[in-house]
PDB file of C-alpha atoms in Angstrom:
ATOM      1  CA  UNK A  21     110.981  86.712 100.153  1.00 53.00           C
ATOM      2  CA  UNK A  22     109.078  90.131 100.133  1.00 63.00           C
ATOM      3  CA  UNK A  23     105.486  89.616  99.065  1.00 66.00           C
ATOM      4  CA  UNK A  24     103.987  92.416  96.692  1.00 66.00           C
ATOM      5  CA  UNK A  25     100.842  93.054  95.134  1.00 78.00           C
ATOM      6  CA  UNK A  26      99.631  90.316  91.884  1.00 84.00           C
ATOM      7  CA  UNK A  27     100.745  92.770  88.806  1.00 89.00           C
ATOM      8  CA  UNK A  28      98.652  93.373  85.702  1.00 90.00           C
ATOM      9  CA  UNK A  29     100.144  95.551  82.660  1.00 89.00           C
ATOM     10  CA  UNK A  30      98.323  96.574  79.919  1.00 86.00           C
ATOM     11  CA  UNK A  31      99.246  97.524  76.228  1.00 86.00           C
ATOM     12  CA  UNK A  32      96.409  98.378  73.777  1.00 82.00           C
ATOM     13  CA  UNK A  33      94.642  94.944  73.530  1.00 82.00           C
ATOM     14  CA  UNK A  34      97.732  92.557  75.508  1.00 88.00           C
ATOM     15  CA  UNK A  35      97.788  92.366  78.861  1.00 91.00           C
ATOM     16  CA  UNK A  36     100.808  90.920  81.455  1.00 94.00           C
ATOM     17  CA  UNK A  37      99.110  89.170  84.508  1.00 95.00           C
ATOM     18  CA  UNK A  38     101.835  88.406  87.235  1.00 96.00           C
ATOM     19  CA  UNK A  39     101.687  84.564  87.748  1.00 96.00           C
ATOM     20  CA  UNK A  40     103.411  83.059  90.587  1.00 94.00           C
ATOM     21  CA  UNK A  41     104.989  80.104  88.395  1.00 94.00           C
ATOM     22  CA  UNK A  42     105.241  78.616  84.886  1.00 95.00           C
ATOM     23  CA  UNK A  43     102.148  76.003  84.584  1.00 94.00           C
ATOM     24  CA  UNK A  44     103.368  72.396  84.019  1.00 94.00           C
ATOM     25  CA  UNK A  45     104.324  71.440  80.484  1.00 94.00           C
ATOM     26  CA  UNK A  46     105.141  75.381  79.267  1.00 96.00           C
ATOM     27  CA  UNK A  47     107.762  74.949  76.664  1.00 96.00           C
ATOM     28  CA  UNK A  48     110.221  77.661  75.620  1.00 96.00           C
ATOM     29  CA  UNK A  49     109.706  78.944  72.385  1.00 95.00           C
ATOM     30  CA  UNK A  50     112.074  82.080  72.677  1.00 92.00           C
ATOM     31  CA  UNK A  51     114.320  84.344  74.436  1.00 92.00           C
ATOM     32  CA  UNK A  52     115.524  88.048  73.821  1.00 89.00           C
ATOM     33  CA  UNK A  53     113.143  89.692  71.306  1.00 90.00           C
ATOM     34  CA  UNK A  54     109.528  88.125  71.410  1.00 90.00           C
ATOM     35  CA  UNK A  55     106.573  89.011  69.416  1.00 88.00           C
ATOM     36  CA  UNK A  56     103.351  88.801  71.863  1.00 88.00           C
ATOM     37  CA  UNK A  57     100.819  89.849  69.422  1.00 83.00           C
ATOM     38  CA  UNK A  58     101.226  90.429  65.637  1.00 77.00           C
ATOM     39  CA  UNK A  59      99.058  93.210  64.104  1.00 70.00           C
ATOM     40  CA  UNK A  60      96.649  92.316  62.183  1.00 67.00           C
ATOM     41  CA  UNK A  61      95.334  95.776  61.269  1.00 65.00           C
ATOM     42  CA  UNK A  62      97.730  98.217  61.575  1.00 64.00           C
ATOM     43  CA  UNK A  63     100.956  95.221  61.145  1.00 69.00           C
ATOM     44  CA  UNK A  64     102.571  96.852  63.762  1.00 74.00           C
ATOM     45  CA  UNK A  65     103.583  93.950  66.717  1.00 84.00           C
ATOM     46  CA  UNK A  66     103.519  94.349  70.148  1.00 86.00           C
ATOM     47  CA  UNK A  67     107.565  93.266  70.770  1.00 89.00           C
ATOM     48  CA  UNK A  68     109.144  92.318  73.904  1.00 92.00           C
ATOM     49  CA  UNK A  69     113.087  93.336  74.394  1.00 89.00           C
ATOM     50  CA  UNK A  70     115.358  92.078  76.882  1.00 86.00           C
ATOM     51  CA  UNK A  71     118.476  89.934  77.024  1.00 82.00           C
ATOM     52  CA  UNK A  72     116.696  88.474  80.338  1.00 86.00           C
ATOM     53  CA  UNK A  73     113.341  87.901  78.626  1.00 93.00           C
ATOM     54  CA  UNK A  74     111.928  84.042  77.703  1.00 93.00           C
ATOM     55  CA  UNK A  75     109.081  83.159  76.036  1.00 94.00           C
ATOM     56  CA  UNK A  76     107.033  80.043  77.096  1.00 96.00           C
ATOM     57  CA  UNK A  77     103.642  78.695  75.071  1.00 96.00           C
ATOM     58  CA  UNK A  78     101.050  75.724  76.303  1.00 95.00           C
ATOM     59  CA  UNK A  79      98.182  74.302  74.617  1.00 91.00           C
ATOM     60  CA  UNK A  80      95.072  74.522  75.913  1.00 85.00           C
ATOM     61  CA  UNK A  81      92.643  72.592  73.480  1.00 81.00           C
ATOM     62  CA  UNK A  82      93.133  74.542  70.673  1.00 75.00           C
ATOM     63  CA  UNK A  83      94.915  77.512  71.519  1.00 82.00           C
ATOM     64  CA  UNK A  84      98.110  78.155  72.612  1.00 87.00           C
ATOM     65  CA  UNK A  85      98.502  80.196  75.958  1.00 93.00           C
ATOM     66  CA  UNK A  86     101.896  82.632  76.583  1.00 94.00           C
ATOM     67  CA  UNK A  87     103.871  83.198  79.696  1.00 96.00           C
ATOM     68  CA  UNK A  88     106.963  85.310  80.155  1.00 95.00           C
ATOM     69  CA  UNK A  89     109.407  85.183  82.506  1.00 94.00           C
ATOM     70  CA  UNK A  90     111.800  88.614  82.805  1.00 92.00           C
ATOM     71  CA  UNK A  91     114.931  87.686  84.914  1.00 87.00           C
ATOM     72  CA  UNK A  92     115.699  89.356  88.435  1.00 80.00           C
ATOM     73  CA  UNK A  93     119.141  90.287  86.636  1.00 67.00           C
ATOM     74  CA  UNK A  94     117.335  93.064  84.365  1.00 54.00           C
ATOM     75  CA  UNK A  95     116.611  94.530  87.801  1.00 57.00           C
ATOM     76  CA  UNK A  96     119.523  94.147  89.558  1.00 61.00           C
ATOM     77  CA  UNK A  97     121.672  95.675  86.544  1.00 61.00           C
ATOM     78  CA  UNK A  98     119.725  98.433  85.812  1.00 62.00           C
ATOM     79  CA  UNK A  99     119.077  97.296  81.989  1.00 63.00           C
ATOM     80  CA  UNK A 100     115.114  96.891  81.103  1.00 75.00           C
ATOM     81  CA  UNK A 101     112.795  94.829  79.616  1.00 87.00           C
ATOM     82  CA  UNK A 102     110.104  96.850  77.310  1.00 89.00           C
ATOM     83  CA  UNK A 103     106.916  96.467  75.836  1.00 91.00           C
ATOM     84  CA  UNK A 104     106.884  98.226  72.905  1.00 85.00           C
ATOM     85  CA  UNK A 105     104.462  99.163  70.228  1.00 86.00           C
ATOM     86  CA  UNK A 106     104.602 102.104  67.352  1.00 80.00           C
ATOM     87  CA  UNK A 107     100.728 103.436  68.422  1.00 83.00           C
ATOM     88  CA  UNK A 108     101.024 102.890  72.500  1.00 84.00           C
ATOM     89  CA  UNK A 109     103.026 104.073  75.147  1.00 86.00           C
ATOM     90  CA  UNK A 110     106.084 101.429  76.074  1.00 90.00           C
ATOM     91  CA  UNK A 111     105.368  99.042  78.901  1.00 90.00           C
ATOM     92  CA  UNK A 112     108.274  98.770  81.379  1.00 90.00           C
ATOM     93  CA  UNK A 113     107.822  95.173  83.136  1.00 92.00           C
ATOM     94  CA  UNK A 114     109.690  94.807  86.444  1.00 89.00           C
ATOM     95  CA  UNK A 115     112.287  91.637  85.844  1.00 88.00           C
ATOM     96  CA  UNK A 116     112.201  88.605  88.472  1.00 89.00           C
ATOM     97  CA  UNK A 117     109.015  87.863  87.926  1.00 92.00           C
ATOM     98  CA  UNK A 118     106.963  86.011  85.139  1.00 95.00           C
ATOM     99  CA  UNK A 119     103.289  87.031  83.549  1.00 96.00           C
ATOM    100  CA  UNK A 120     101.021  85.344  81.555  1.00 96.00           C
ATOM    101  CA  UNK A 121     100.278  87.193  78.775  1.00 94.00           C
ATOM    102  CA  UNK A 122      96.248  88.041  78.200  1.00 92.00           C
ATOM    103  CA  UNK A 123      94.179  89.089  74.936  1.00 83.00           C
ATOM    104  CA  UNK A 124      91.491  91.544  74.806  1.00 70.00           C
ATOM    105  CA  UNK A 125      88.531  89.843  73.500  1.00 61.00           C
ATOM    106  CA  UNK A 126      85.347  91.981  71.976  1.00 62.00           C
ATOM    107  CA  UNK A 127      82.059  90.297  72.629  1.00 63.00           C
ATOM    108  CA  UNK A 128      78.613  90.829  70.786  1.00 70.00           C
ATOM    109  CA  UNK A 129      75.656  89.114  71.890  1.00 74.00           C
ATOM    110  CA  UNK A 130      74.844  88.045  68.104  1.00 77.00           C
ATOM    111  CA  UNK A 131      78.220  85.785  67.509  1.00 66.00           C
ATOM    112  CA  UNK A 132      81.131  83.990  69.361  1.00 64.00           C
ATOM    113  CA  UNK A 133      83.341  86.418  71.136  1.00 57.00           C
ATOM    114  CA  UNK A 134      86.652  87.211  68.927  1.00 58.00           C
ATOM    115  CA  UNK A 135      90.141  89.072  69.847  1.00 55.00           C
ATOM    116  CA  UNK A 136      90.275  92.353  69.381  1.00 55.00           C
ATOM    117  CA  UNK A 137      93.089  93.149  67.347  1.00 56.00           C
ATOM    118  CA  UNK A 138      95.622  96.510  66.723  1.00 54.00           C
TER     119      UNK A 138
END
């Protein structure tokens, strides 16, 4: 297997963090179209696409962690997998590979750290 370099893709406030394999106990939640993020302040979503694309969620205490996985045959055919998101330039993730999926967080030394939000 060819080794390559740990992968990190960012969108406005999501980030994909190449992951070498799904933890133990990730449970798919969906595959083709998946919302990462909703938008809270503009309700525009950051959205997924892909017939190779599956979306996998664990709790951890009380919030729930996301991983994708984009399938080696996205690559191999040619079709894509995109990020997409009406105020950011589309994210083109490489298939065969899966990413945990990371959320900007704003902290302020007077109160708990909270997500940032589009």
């Amino acid at each position: 297997m060819k080794k390559h370099k740990q992968l990190q893709l960012y969108q406005g406030d999501i980030g994909l963090l190449e992951v070498t394999k799904l933890p133990q106990g990730a449970r798919l939640v969906e595959t083709g179209r998946t919302v990462l993020a909703y938008g809270e302040s503009s309700g525009h979503h950051h959205v997924l696409h892909g017939s190779g694309v599956s979306r996998y969620e664990l709790a951890k205490g009380a919030e729930l962690v996301s991983y994708v996985e984009i399938a080696q045959a996205l690559n191999d055919s040619g079709a894509l997998a995109l990020l997409e998101h009406p105020e950011h330039t589309t994210v083109q993730p490489p298939g065969g590979r899966i990413y945990k999926v990371l959320r900007q967080y704003e902290y302020r030394p007077s109160a708990l750290p909270r997500r940032v939000a589009d």
